[in-house]
mmCIF file of C-alpha atoms in Angstrom:
data_model
loop_
_atom_site.group_PDB
_atom_site.id
_atom_site.type_symbol
_atom_site.label_atom_id
_atom_site.label_comp_id
_atom_site.label_asym_id
_atom_site.label_seq_id
_atom_site.Cartn_x
_atom_site.Cartn_y
_atom_site.Cartn_z
ATOM 1 C CA MET A 1 223.203 -11.112 264.981
ATOM 2 C CA ILE A 2 220.640 -11.751 261.975
ATOM 3 C CA LEU A 3 222.460 -13.037 258.315
ATOM 4 C CA TYR A 4 220.658 -11.294 254.965
ATOM 5 C CA ASN A 5 220.351 -12.806 251.468
ATOM 6 C CA LYS A 6 221.767 -10.586 249.298
ATOM 7 C CA LYS A 7 217.994 -10.205 248.203
ATOM 8 C CA GLN A 8 217.130 -8.850 251.376
ATOM 9 C CA LEU A 9 220.050 -6.780 251.722
ATOM 10 C CA GLU A 10 219.603 -4.808 248.466
ATOM 11 C CA CYS A 11 215.849 -3.874 250.383
ATOM 12 C CA ILE A 12 217.227 -2.232 253.523
ATOM 13 C CA GLU A 13 220.592 -0.245 251.750
ATOM 14 C CA HIS A 14 218.570 1.169 249.148
ATOM 15 C CA PRO A 15 218.041 4.853 249.020
ATOM 16 C CA THR A 16 215.916 6.978 250.496
ATOM 17 C CA ALA A 17 213.281 6.361 247.894
ATOM 18 C CA PRO A 18 210.439 4.863 247.036
ATOM 19 C CA LEU A 19 210.556 0.732 247.184
ATOM 20 C CA VAL A 20 208.772 -1.108 246.869
ATOM 21 C CA ILE A 21 209.180 -5.021 248.031
ATOM 22 C CA ILE A 22 206.839 -8.135 246.903
ATOM 23 C CA ALA A 23 207.555 -11.192 248.709
ATOM 24 C CA GLY A 24 205.128 -14.783 249.738
ATOM 25 C CA ALA A 25 204.714 -16.214 252.983
ATOM 26 C CA GLY A 26 207.504 -17.216 255.032
ATOM 27 C CA THR A 27 210.050 -15.245 253.178
ATOM 28 C CA GLY A 28 211.495 -12.801 255.597
ATOM 29 C CA LYS A 29 209.072 -9.879 254.294
ATOM 30 C CA THR A 30 208.940 -8.255 258.285
ATOM 31 C CA THR A 31 211.979 -8.995 258.677
ATOM 32 C CA THR A 32 214.071 -6.789 255.604
ATOM 33 C CA VAL A 33 211.503 -4.576 256.672
ATOM 34 C CA ILE A 34 212.938 -4.542 260.214
ATOM 35 C CA GLY A 35 216.195 -5.302 258.953
ATOM 36 C CA ARG A 36 215.339 -1.419 256.299
ATOM 37 C CA ILE A 37 214.302 0.771 259.400
ATOM 38 C CA LEU A 38 217.553 -0.226 261.869
ATOM 39 C CA TYR A 39 220.353 0.724 258.835
ATOM 40 C CA PHE A 40 218.003 3.772 258.736
ATOM 41 C CA ILE A 41 218.996 4.586 261.957
ATOM 42 C CA GLN A 42 222.762 2.791 262.735
ATOM 43 C CA LYS A 43 223.794 3.498 258.778
ATOM 44 C CA ARG A 44 222.320 6.766 257.713
ATOM 45 C CA LYS A 45 221.210 8.557 261.281
ATOM 46 C CA ILE A 46 218.675 9.202 260.688
ATOM 47 C CA PRO A 47 216.137 9.383 263.817
ATOM 48 C CA PRO A 48 214.255 7.193 264.491
ATOM 49 C CA LYS A 49 211.059 9.501 266.332
ATOM 50 C CA SER A 50 211.194 10.911 261.763
ATOM 51 C CA ILE A 51 210.439 6.934 260.256
ATOM 52 C CA LEU A 52 206.477 6.337 260.414
ATOM 53 C CA ALA A 53 205.759 2.996 260.499
ATOM 54 C CA LEU A 54 202.507 1.942 259.293
ATOM 55 C CA THR A 55 200.518 -1.207 259.494
ATOM 56 C CA TYR A 56 197.068 -3.111 258.816
ATOM 57 C CA THR A 57 196.271 -4.728 262.119
ATOM 58 C CA VAL A 58 197.169 -3.690 266.150
ATOM 59 C CA ARG A 59 199.308 -7.006 266.427
ATOM 60 C CA SER A 60 200.913 -6.120 263.560
ATOM 61 C CA ALA A 61 202.359 -2.824 264.641
ATOM 62 C CA GLU A 62 203.442 -3.268 267.973
ATOM 63 C CA HIS A 63 205.106 -6.774 266.999
ATOM 64 C CA LEU A 64 207.153 -4.264 264.471
ATOM 65 C CA LYS A 65 208.319 -1.797 267.692
ATOM 66 C CA SER A 66 208.812 -4.704 269.620
ATOM 67 C CA GLU A 67 211.198 -6.327 267.282
ATOM 68 C CA ILE A 68 212.984 -3.171 266.595
ATOM 69 C CA SER A 69 213.188 -2.145 269.930
ATOM 70 C CA LYS A 70 215.014 -5.326 271.165
ATOM 71 C CA VAL A 71 218.421 -4.014 269.171
ATOM 72 C CA ILE A 72 217.554 -0.154 270.076
ATOM 73 C CA SER A 73 216.138 -0.105 272.800
ATOM 74 C CA ASN A 74 217.761 2.903 274.147
ATOM 75 C CA HIS A 75 215.457 4.212 270.804
ATOM 76 C CA SER A 76 212.527 2.892 271.476
ATOM 77 C CA HIS A 77 210.198 5.821 272.899
ATOM 78 C CA ASN A 78 211.238 8.215 269.545
ATOM 79 C CA ILE A 79 209.687 5.033 267.507
ATOM 80 C CA ASN A 80 206.321 5.419 265.558
ATOM 81 C CA ALA A 81 204.720 2.077 264.711
ATOM 82 C CA PHE A 82 200.807 1.653 264.749
ATOM 83 C CA ASN A 83 198.299 0.714 262.297
ATOM 84 C CA PHE A 84 197.221 2.537 259.786
ATOM 85 C CA HIS A 85 193.520 3.606 261.877
ATOM 86 C CA SER A 86 195.421 4.332 265.040
ATOM 87 C CA PHE A 87 197.461 6.402 263.721
ATOM 88 C CA SER A 88 195.244 8.068 262.259
ATOM 89 C CA LEU A 89 192.836 8.639 265.405
ATOM 90 C CA ASN A 90 196.065 10.247 266.847
ATOM 91 C CA GLN A 91 195.062 13.056 264.393
ATOM 92 C CA THR A 92 191.374 13.140 264.667
ATOM 93 C CA LEU A 93 192.043 13.467 268.598
ATOM 94 C CA LYS A 94 194.936 16.245 267.787
ATOM 95 C CA PHE A 95 192.884 18.154 265.439
ATOM 96 C CA TYR A 96 189.464 17.766 266.306
ATOM 97 C CA LYS A 97 188.873 21.742 266.445
ATOM 98 C CA ILE A 98 189.396 22.131 263.223
ATOM 99 C CA LEU A 99 187.635 18.731 261.991
ATOM 100 C CA GLY A 100 184.018 20.847 262.993
ATOM 101 C CA TYR A 101 184.061 18.930 266.655
ATOM 102 C CA SER A 102 183.087 20.966 269.929
ATOM 103 C CA GLU A 103 185.335 18.649 271.906
ATOM 104 C CA SER A 104 187.258 15.448 271.831
ATOM 105 C CA PRO A 105 185.924 13.127 270.478
ATOM 106 C CA VAL A 106 184.861 9.348 271.350
ATOM 107 C CA LEU A 107 185.356 5.899 269.515
ATOM 108 C CA ILE A 108 182.208 3.916 268.595
ATOM 109 C CA GLU A 109 182.522 0.226 269.022
ATOM 110 C CA ALA A 110 180.280 -1.420 265.412
ATOM 111 C CA ASN A 111 177.905 -2.848 267.399
ATOM 112 C CA GLU A 112 177.684 1.270 268.813
ATOM 113 C CA SER A 113 177.155 2.484 264.976
ATOM 114 C CA LYS A 114 175.324 -0.204 263.978
ATOM 115 C CA HIS A 115 172.935 0.593 267.105
ATOM 116 C CA ILE A 116 172.388 4.292 265.601
ATOM 117 C CA ILE A 117 172.191 3.507 262.342
ATOM 118 C CA ARG A 118 169.513 1.292 262.754
ATOM 119 C CA GLU A 119 167.453 3.985 265.294
ATOM 120 C CA LEU A 120 168.036 6.060 262.672
ATOM 121 C CA ILE A 121 166.858 4.199 259.413
ATOM 122 C CA LYS A 122 163.678 3.623 261.976
ATOM 123 C CA GLU A 123 162.791 7.272 263.060
ATOM 124 C CA ASN A 124 163.708 8.234 259.581
ATOM 125 C CA ILE A 125 161.754 5.186 257.503
ATOM 126 C CA MET A 126 159.786 7.481 256.024
ATOM 127 C CA ILE A 127 161.852 8.799 253.337
ATOM 128 C CA LEU A 128 162.674 5.485 252.572
ATOM 129 C CA LYS A 129 162.947 5.094 247.859
ATOM 130 C CA SER A 130 163.932 1.862 247.867
ATOM 131 C CA SER A 131 160.671 -0.751 247.411
ATOM 132 C CA GLU A 132 162.960 -3.704 248.575
ATOM 133 C CA TYR A 133 163.510 -1.661 252.827
ATOM 134 C CA LYS A 134 160.538 -0.540 252.548
ATOM 135 C CA LYS A 135 159.292 -4.064 252.346
ATOM 136 C CA ASN A 136 161.345 -5.099 254.991
ATOM 137 C CA ASN A 137 163.546 -3.457 256.648
ATOM 138 C CA GLU A 138 165.781 -5.243 257.795
ATOM 139 C CA ILE A 139 167.549 -5.940 254.735
ATOM 140 C CA ALA A 140 168.076 -2.072 255.012
ATOM 141 C CA PHE A 141 169.273 -2.489 258.140
ATOM 142 C CA LYS A 142 172.081 -5.039 256.926
ATOM 143 C CA ASN A 143 172.824 -3.156 253.293
ATOM 144 C CA ILE A 144 172.955 0.718 254.502
ATOM 145 C CA PRO A 145 176.433 0.317 257.122
ATOM 146 C CA GLN A 146 177.639 -1.530 254.657
ATOM 147 C CA LEU A 147 177.440 0.980 251.139
ATOM 148 C CA PHE A 148 178.914 3.385 254.542
ATOM 149 C CA ASP A 149 181.424 1.475 254.740
ATOM 150 C CA LYS A 150 182.245 1.574 250.544
ATOM 151 C CA PHE A 151 182.439 5.214 250.543
ATOM 152 C CA ARG A 152 184.861 5.551 253.456
ATOM 153 C CA ASP A 153 186.929 2.903 252.184
ATOM 154 C CA GLU A 154 186.895 4.674 248.071
ATOM 155 C CA LEU A 155 187.244 8.415 249.983
ATOM 156 C CA ILE A 156 183.357 9.615 248.513
ATOM 157 C CA TYR A 157 182.400 11.431 251.069
ATOM 158 C CA GLY A 158 180.765 15.264 251.457
ATOM 159 C CA GLU A 159 180.063 17.351 248.258
ATOM 160 C CA LEU A 160 181.468 14.798 246.377
ATOM 161 C CA LEU A 161 179.021 12.401 247.452
ATOM 162 C CA GLU A 162 176.430 14.768 247.399
ATOM 163 C CA LYS A 163 177.064 15.832 243.587
ATOM 164 C CA LYS A 164 176.485 11.656 243.353
ATOM 165 C CA LYS A 165 173.132 12.215 245.190
ATOM 166 C CA VAL A 166 171.973 14.289 243.001
ATOM 167 C CA GLU A 167 173.238 12.584 239.121
ATOM 168 C CA LEU A 168 171.303 9.599 240.906
ATOM 169 C CA LEU A 169 168.624 11.661 241.867
ATOM 170 C CA ASP A 170 167.976 13.135 238.350
ATOM 171 C CA ILE A 171 167.835 9.402 236.584
ATOM 172 C CA LYS A 172 164.111 8.828 235.249
ATOM 173 C CA ASP A 173 162.311 5.258 236.805
ATOM 174 C CA PRO A 174 165.414 4.408 238.768
ATOM 175 C CA ASP A 175 165.644 0.490 239.459
ATOM 176 C CA GLU A 176 165.818 -0.979 242.575
ATOM 177 C CA ASN A 177 169.923 -0.591 243.203
ATOM 178 C CA ILE A 178 169.494 2.839 242.039
ATOM 179 C CA THR A 179 167.549 3.416 244.805
ATOM 180 C CA GLN A 180 169.362 1.803 247.397
ATOM 181 C CA LEU A 181 172.102 3.766 246.714
ATOM 182 C CA ILE A 182 169.987 6.976 247.600
ATOM 183 C CA ASP A 183 168.893 5.814 250.580
ATOM 184 C CA ALA A 184 172.372 5.115 251.503
ATOM 185 C CA ILE A 185 173.066 8.273 250.524
ATOM 186 C CA ASN A 186 170.895 10.078 252.108
ATOM 187 C CA PHE A 187 171.379 7.638 256.235
ATOM 188 C CA TYR A 188 174.708 9.199 256.140
ATOM 189 C CA PHE A 189 174.380 12.295 256.086
ATOM 190 C CA LEU A 190 172.177 12.140 258.427
ATOM 191 C CA TYR A 191 174.862 9.237 260.562
ATOM 192 C CA GLN A 192 177.008 11.960 259.737
ATOM 193 C CA GLN A 193 175.408 14.954 261.350
ATOM 194 C CA LEU A 194 173.910 12.736 264.297
ATOM 195 C CA LYS A 195 177.922 11.670 265.118
ATOM 196 C CA LYS A 196 179.789 15.924 264.987
ATOM 197 C CA LYS A 197 176.591 17.106 266.988
ATOM 198 C CA ASN A 198 177.301 14.115 269.870
ATOM 199 C CA SER A 199 181.268 14.224 269.161
ATOM 200 C CA LEU A 200 181.427 10.919 268.106
ATOM 201 C CA ILE A 201 183.270 8.285 265.415
ATOM 202 C CA ASP A 202 183.105 5.014 264.011
ATOM 203 C CA PHE A 203 185.778 3.468 262.538
ATOM 204 C CA GLY A 204 186.288 4.607 259.080
ATOM 205 C CA ASP A 205 185.660 8.725 260.234
ATOM 206 C CA MET A 206 189.594 7.579 261.208
ATOM 207 C CA ILE A 207 190.494 7.972 258.208
ATOM 208 C CA THR A 208 188.302 10.229 256.555
ATOM 209 C CA ASN A 209 189.034 12.932 258.512
ATOM 210 C CA LEU A 210 192.779 11.829 258.527
ATOM 211 C CA TRP A 211 192.504 12.457 254.386
ATOM 212 C CA GLU A 212 190.109 15.815 255.429
ATOM 213 C CA LEU A 213 193.373 17.445 257.217
ATOM 214 C CA LEU A 214 195.521 16.486 255.014
ATOM 215 C CA ALA A 215 193.187 18.490 252.687
ATOM 216 C CA ASN A 216 195.024 20.916 254.912
ATOM 217 C CA ILE A 217 198.349 22.561 253.827
ATOM 218 C CA ASP A 218 199.381 23.704 257.050
ATOM 219 C CA ILE A 219 198.663 19.895 258.389
ATOM 220 C CA LEU A 220 199.490 18.209 256.032
ATOM 221 C CA LYS A 221 203.189 20.262 256.334
ATOM 222 C CA LYS A 222 203.553 19.153 259.948
ATOM 223 C CA ILE A 223 202.858 15.740 258.882
ATOM 224 C CA LYS A 224 205.425 14.782 257.500
ATOM 225 C CA SER A 225 207.642 17.252 259.109
ATOM 226 C CA GLU A 226 207.747 14.410 261.237
ATOM 227 C CA ALA A 227 207.070 11.268 259.066
ATOM 228 C CA GLU A 228 209.750 12.064 256.476
ATOM 229 C CA HIS A 229 209.714 8.380 256.301
ATOM 230 C CA ILE A 230 207.985 5.748 255.887
ATOM 231 C CA VAL A 231 207.511 2.260 256.346
ATOM 232 C CA VAL A 232 204.294 0.227 255.282
ATOM 233 C CA ASP A 233 204.201 -3.801 255.706
ATOM 234 C CA GLU A 234 200.569 -5.742 254.908
ATOM 235 C CA PHE A 235 200.864 -3.565 251.842
ATOM 236 C CA GLN A 236 198.845 -5.810 250.486
ATOM 237 C CA ASP A 237 195.641 -5.689 252.106
ATOM 238 C CA ASN A 238 195.753 -1.989 252.144
ATOM 239 C CA ASN A 239 192.202 -0.047 250.042
ATOM 240 C CA PHE A 240 191.849 3.220 248.465
ATOM 241 C CA ALA A 241 191.975 5.299 250.911
ATOM 242 C CA LEU A 242 194.738 4.141 252.788
ATOM 243 C CA THR A 243 197.052 4.082 249.589
ATOM 244 C CA GLU A 244 196.011 7.151 248.707
ATOM 245 C CA ILE A 245 197.023 8.549 252.550
ATOM 246 C CA VAL A 246 200.707 7.013 251.950
ATOM 247 C CA LYS A 247 200.643 8.888 248.169
ATOM 248 C CA LYS A 248 199.696 11.854 250.511
ATOM 249 C CA ILE A 249 201.759 12.152 252.912
ATOM 250 C CA THR A 250 204.504 10.710 250.934
ATOM 251 C CA GLY A 251 204.951 13.232 248.347
ATOM 252 C CA LYS A 252 206.127 11.499 244.407
ATOM 253 C CA ASP A 253 209.714 10.422 245.986
ATOM 254 C CA GLY A 254 209.094 10.995 249.339
ATOM 255 C CA SER A 255 210.746 8.350 250.724
ATOM 256 C CA VAL A 256 208.273 5.463 251.349
ATOM 257 C CA THR A 257 208.656 1.607 251.827
ATOM 258 C CA VAL A 258 205.356 -0.915 250.871
ATOM 259 C CA VAL A 259 205.771 -4.548 252.218
ATOM 260 C CA GLY A 260 203.766 -6.713 251.089
ATOM 261 C CA ASP A 261 202.437 -10.489 248.906
ATOM 262 C CA ASP A 262 200.003 -10.236 246.821
ATOM 263 C CA ASP A 263 198.864 -13.427 246.773
ATOM 264 C CA GLN A 264 197.644 -12.756 249.998
ATOM 265 C CA SER A 265 195.819 -9.433 249.507
ATOM 266 C CA ILE A 266 191.957 -9.673 251.613
#
């Protein structure tokens, strides 16, 4: 039997309402998360399948599920514990037709993604606007994929990114930073088109695909009905996109618990 301290018990027994837990390393954050989930199931009689536990890493998700299953082994198969990208990938594969894929998409590794972007730039070198990129293509091969990640971490894509491009093109005498940004936007659209045509997705697509699905009212309702209670561990590692996804699923007054240590933020 685990003996919780007063603060841990306050967190564990907090109503099914928004709760933020901030604590340092070694203070029992994960133990408290597990205790709260068990309290939901054992004391509040909440079905395990309606609880969605999200973490930043696969290892943390597996640890969370393993520790909970030790106590409620008869319900362990109903526990939904994922890292964000695994959860997002599941939704992409479930609703891929709505996202515009002709068939179930295949996930490509980071190295394969970089290779595709590199070849795409080489094949379309004539459209580069950056003088630095024209002089040294290696800089483009390095910088452009990094900007792709920044776009998606901030949920800047599609029409929003197209609008940004129009604004940049209207700037008279653009400096090097502006031309590099325009190049990144141009190649981002080429890269996305190529992947969509071949039913491929990369690491970043998982998150933007989930965000796009959440814009569909019917799908949002379905996901919310399946994940009535959300618990997020390692919340300090979330970026803007992941935070917005959690807010979208839970709503303003939903049952959400986030746990993190702001001193360990990456």
